[in-house]
Amino acid sequence: WRLILCRKMAKSKFEYVRNFEVQDTCLGNCWVVVRVDGRNFHRFAEQHNFTKPNDVRALQLMNRCAQNVMEELDAICLAFGQSDEYSFVFHKKSNWYKRRASKFMTHVVSQFASSYVFYWKEYFPDVPILYPPGFDGRVVLYPSEQNLKDYLNWRQADCHINNLYNTTFWSLVHKGGLTPVQAQIRLKGTLAAEKNEILFSDFNINYNNEPLLYRKGSVLIWQKVNEVSKKRIKLPNEADEKEVEVSRWRNEIVELHCDIIGDQFWEEHPSILSDAC
Amino acid sequence: WRLILCRKMAKSKFEYVRNFEVQDTCLGNCWVVVRVDGRNFHRFAEQHNFTKPNDVRALQLMNRCAQNVMEELDAICLAFGQSDEYSFVFHKKSNWYKRRASKFMTHVVSQFASSYVFYWKEYFPDVPILYPPGFDGRVVLYPSEQNLKDYLNWRQADCHINNLYNTTFWSLVHKGGLTPVQAQIRLKGTLAAEKNEILFSDFNINYNNEPLLYRKGSVLIWQKVNEVSKKRIKLPNEADEKEVEVSRWRNEIVELHCDIIGDQFWEEHPSILSDAC
Amino acid sequence: WRLILCRKMAKSKFEYVRNFEVQDTCLGNCWVVVRVDGRNFHRFAEQHNFTKPNDVRALQLMNRCAQNVMEELDAICLAFGQSDEYSFVFHKKSNWYKRRASKFMTHVVSQFASSYVFYWKEYFPDVPILYPPGFDGRVVLYPSEQNLKDYLNWRQADCHINNLYNTTFWSLVHKGGLTPVQAQIRLKGTLAAEKNEILFSDFNINYNNEPLLYRKGSVLIWQKVNEVSKKRIKLPNEADEKEVEVSRWRNEIVELHCDIIGDQFWEEHPSILSDAC
Amino acid sequence: WRLILCRKMAKSKFEYVRNFEVQDTCLGNCWVVVRVDGRNFHRFAEQHNFTKPNDVRALQLMNRCAQNVMEELDAICLAFGQSDEYSFVFHKKSNWYKRRASKFMTHVVSQFASSYVFYWKEYFPDVPILYPPGFDGRVVLYPSEQNLKDYLNWRQADCHINNLYNTTFWSLVHKGGLTPVQAQIRLKGTLAAEKNEILFSDFNINYNNEPLLYRKGSVLIWQKVNEVSKKRIKLPNEADEKEVEVSRWRNEIVELHCDIIGDQFWEEHPSILSDAC
C-alpha cells in the first residue's frame, strides 16, 4: 500500500512538466487558415492506381472528408480543395479552443485523415485501401479580408496552372505517344497559351471544356436552404387529417466549382465572411 | 487565351501570402514529445460499446496505431500510451522536417487517426465503426533527460491513478449494485489505499493482480532482434544444395507493460535515449 | 602558432550555436505597437523629487526621448505618452528589420533609455541624475485600424482615469491635510463624477481646466511643414543681388495634447495611418 | 460630468486590446542568453574619435555598463563582452518575470543603454557625448551546459579573430603607411599564422603580448569576497574600548580577462553554473 501512496505524491511531483507546454494562441481578429496536404501522395496515388491527370473518385473523396471536417468542427466558413490539398478557413472572430494553433491544426488534420479511410470504400468500392495515409497540416493567419482572398486566389491559380500542365503532359503521353521525359522536355518553358494550343491542335481538346472540378477545384460553403416537407396534421376542430407543407431553414454544406478569383463569387455569397458565420 | 496569361501573372501576384507563414522551429537539443488525445472519446466509447473500465480491444488498437506511427515517421525513440492518449518521443538530435512543430504534430496525429480507422476491423471484427474519430495533438519540448523521464513518469502515474479509480468505480457499479452517482460519492476523497481496500474487501480483487496493460499502460521501443532463417544454398564445388542458417539483426518495435517510473527501465534499455537512435 | 590555428577552426566548431536563435517575425499587415514603461519609476520619482501628481519636467523629458526615438528609427507613424509610459506605432506595411519583434522592442527601448539620461539635464538642470534608469518594453500586434485606435483609446482613457484620481488624491493630501492613507480611504469606490465634485467643492478646482498635457497625454506625429527662408541670389542679367523667399516642405514631429478618442483626431490627420507613411 | 462617466466605461470597452498581447515565455530549464550589440557603433566610434583598433576607455565603459546590468537585474550568472557587444547569461532555473523573453531583452538593453550615457563622463571626461546611442538585443536559449559554453566559446573565438585582424590591419595603416584599401588587400585570405608573422616581422609586435582585455574580452562573474574591517567595541566587563577585526562574506562582481574556451575556467569557478546562483 505504501507504494501506491507514494505514487500519488509522485504524480504531483512530476506535474511540473506541464509548465513546459507553450501557449500558441493565434493573434485575434485574423482569419485562421489550416491547410492539409497529403503526405507522399505521389506514392499513394501510384499504389492505388489513381487515374492521371485527375482521378475523379479521389477528388470526390477529398471533398467528402472536407465536408466531414466542416460538420465536426466549429466556425469553418469555407473550405477550398484541389489535388491532394484542402484549406479550411476559420472565422477571424472565432474563439474556438481559445484560438490555440495546435488545436486548429491537429483537429482538422486528424478528422481529415480518419475520414479518408472511413469514406474510402464509398468512392473506391473495388479498390482496397492498402495502408493508412498520412497528412501534413499548417496554420497561417491573415489579418485582412483581402489577404485571405488572395490566399484562396493563390490556391485556385495554383490549381489552374498545375491542371493545365498535367492535362497537356498526360495527353502527350497517353495520346501523343511520348515518354514522360519527352513530354517534360516538350513542355519546358511553354506558356499557358502554348499548352492550350497543343491541347487544341494535337488532341482536339478545348481546355475550357474540361470539367470545372479539375480546372477550378472545389469550394465548400455553408448555405441556408429552405427545406419543404409534407406533414399530415389533425386540426382540433376538424374531423380529418390534412396534409400541410412545412418549411424550415437549415444550414447545409454546398459544393461549388466556380471562380473564386475576382469579386463575383464574394458578391454572390456575402454571408461567408460576415460576422454572423 | 488572355485570361489564362493573366492568371499566370495572377499567381505570382498572390504568392505574397506565403510570407504570412510563420517559422515554428522547435528549439534544438531538446526532446520533442507529441501527445495525441482522442477527441470526445467518451462519446465514441459509448457509441461503440467499449467495455468499462478497460476495453482490451480499444487499447490494443491504440497500440497498433502507435506502432504504425513509429514505423512511418522518423526518429521516434519511444511511445507511451494509456487510455485514449499516446505520447511519442522524438530524439533531441532529430532534425526531421527541420524540427518544425507543425510537422511533428500533424504527421503524428494524422497517421494515428487514419490508422485508427484502418486497423479498426482487426480489433473490432464484429463492431462496425460508426463515424471517423478525431484526435487532438500538441508538441512539448523537454531540455533535459530528467525532464523527459518526468514527463513519462507523469503520464504513467496518471494511468495508475485513473485506472485504480475506474476499476474501483466500475466494481461498485457492476458488482456492488451502486448507481454511478452513488459510486462517485463513495469514492470522493478516498486515498489510493482505501480504494485498494474496497477492491479487496468488497470484491475480492487484489489490484496488483490486475493486467499490467491496464495498470502500467504500454511502452513501445525499438529493439534489435536477431532473426535466424534457414536457407538452401548450393556451393560451387558440391553437387547438392545444403541448408544453412542465416542470421541478421533487424530493428523491431517491442511492446512492454512495465514500470518506467524509476531507474530500472532506463538501465535495462540504455539505447533508447542514446544518440545512436 | 598552432593554438591560433586551432582557434580559427574552433570558431566554426562553435558556430552551430547560432541555430538556437529563433525567428520572431511579426505577422505581416498588422500594426506593430511597442510600449515602453519605466521600471521602478515610483522609486525613481521619489529619489529625484518629482512633483506630484504631475511633474511637467519629467513629462517633457519623456516627450523629448520619444521624439528622439521617432527621429532615429524608421517607420514610426505615431507615438502616445502618459505618465512613465510611451507607445510607438510602426506602420503595418513596415518591413523594418524584417519585422523581427526583438528588433522593434530593443531598438525602441534602448534609444529611449539612453535619451532619458542624455536629455535629463535639459529638463532638470539643477537636479543631478542619481543612477541610470531601466525600462521595460513589449510588442503587440493589431490587425485592424480599429484595433489600433482602440489600443490608443485604452491608453488615453487610462491617462484620464489615473490623472483624475491622482489630482484628487494629492489635493486631499496637499491642500486638504489628509494623510495618504486617509485620502485613499476617502476615494475608495468613488466614481469620476464624485472626484470632480471633491475637486470643485473642496478645492475650487475645475478639472476640465487642468492642463491638457496632464489630462490627455502627448501625441507625437509627423507633419509636413512649409519652411520659408530668405535667400540672397544674384541673377545673371542683373548687377545687384536680390533677396527672394524660398519655401520647401519638410517632415517635422509635432506634439499634440488632444483627444484621440473619437473620430475627429483621425479625420483631421488622415495621413497618419495612410500607406504613404 | 457625463463625458467623464462615459470615459470610464470606455476604458473597459477598449480593454479587449490587451488580449492581443502574446505570451513569450522562454522554455524552462534552459540557459537564457541576452546579447546586446551597439547600433551603428561604427559611426558612433568615428564621431567620438575612438582609438583604433581598440579604445580602452570604450571597452571599460562597456564593462561598467555590464556591471550595472548585473547589479540591477536578478539571476545573471555571467556576462561576456568584447568590442561593442555584451552577452548576459541568466541561470536556467531563473523564473525572473515568469521567463518572458521580452522582459529579459528589454530590461537588459535599456539598463545597458542608460548606463552607457550615465557613466560616459567617467571614461571620457574630455569628450562630450554627442547623441544618445542605440543598442539592439536578442534572446537565445541553450538547453545544455555544453551548448551554453559553446556559445561563450563562439563569442570569445570571434573576439580573438577580429582582434588579430584589426591589430594587423591598423598596424599596416598606422605604422606601415598603407591605405586602408591596401591593408585590406594585403590581409585578404591570410591565416592567423600569417597575421602573427606580419605583426612580428614588420612591426616587432608579439601578438601574445597584446593586452588580455583586447585578446580575450571581459568576463564578469559574481564572487564571494571576505571583507575584513576593523571595529572598535567596548566589552561589558572591560573599561576600555578594543579594536577587533570583523569579517563578512559579500557577493561582488569580478572582471576577468582570461580564456573561457577550455575546461580550466569552469573548473576554477564551479559555482557559476551551479544551482545556488
XYZ file of N, CA and C in Angstrom, chain C residues 64 87 103 112 135-136 146 156 171 189 192 226 236-238 252 262:
51
model
N 10.609 64.356 -25.084
C 11.862 64.565 -25.810
C 12.488 63.237 -26.224
N 3.987 54.710 -26.030
C 3.683 53.701 -27.052
C 4.092 54.226 -28.420
N 13.897 43.145 -32.617
C 14.491 44.381 -33.131
C 13.597 45.572 -32.782
N 15.256 54.961 -26.177
C 14.512 55.734 -25.189
C 15.346 55.879 -23.915
N 14.030 50.487 -18.264
C 12.712 50.495 -18.883
C 12.365 49.080 -19.305
N 11.107 48.873 -19.503
C 10.609 47.569 -19.915
C 9.852 47.824 -21.213
N -9.132 49.646 -36.485
C -9.985 49.852 -35.312
C -9.302 49.311 -34.059
N -5.274 56.369 -23.610
C -5.686 57.724 -23.248
C -6.751 57.691 -22.142
N -4.650 66.573 -4.010
C -5.326 67.753 -3.459
C -5.743 67.480 -2.021
N -13.769 53.625 -4.188
C -15.089 53.370 -4.748
C -15.771 54.581 -5.353
N -16.033 58.888 -11.172
C -15.394 60.083 -11.736
C -16.139 61.340 -11.300
N 5.763 73.801 -44.150
C 6.315 74.614 -45.227
C 7.286 75.613 -44.610
N 21.730 86.350 -63.334
C 22.784 86.537 -64.336
C 22.744 87.908 -65.019
N 21.516 88.338 -65.345
C 21.448 89.572 -66.135
C 21.412 90.860 -65.294
N 21.434 90.697 -64.016
C 21.326 91.883 -63.175
C 22.611 92.139 -62.395
N 8.286 67.097 -40.015
C 8.639 67.542 -38.673
C 7.749 66.833 -37.671
N -12.375 59.057 -30.310
C -13.346 59.699 -31.204
C -12.773 59.846 -32.597
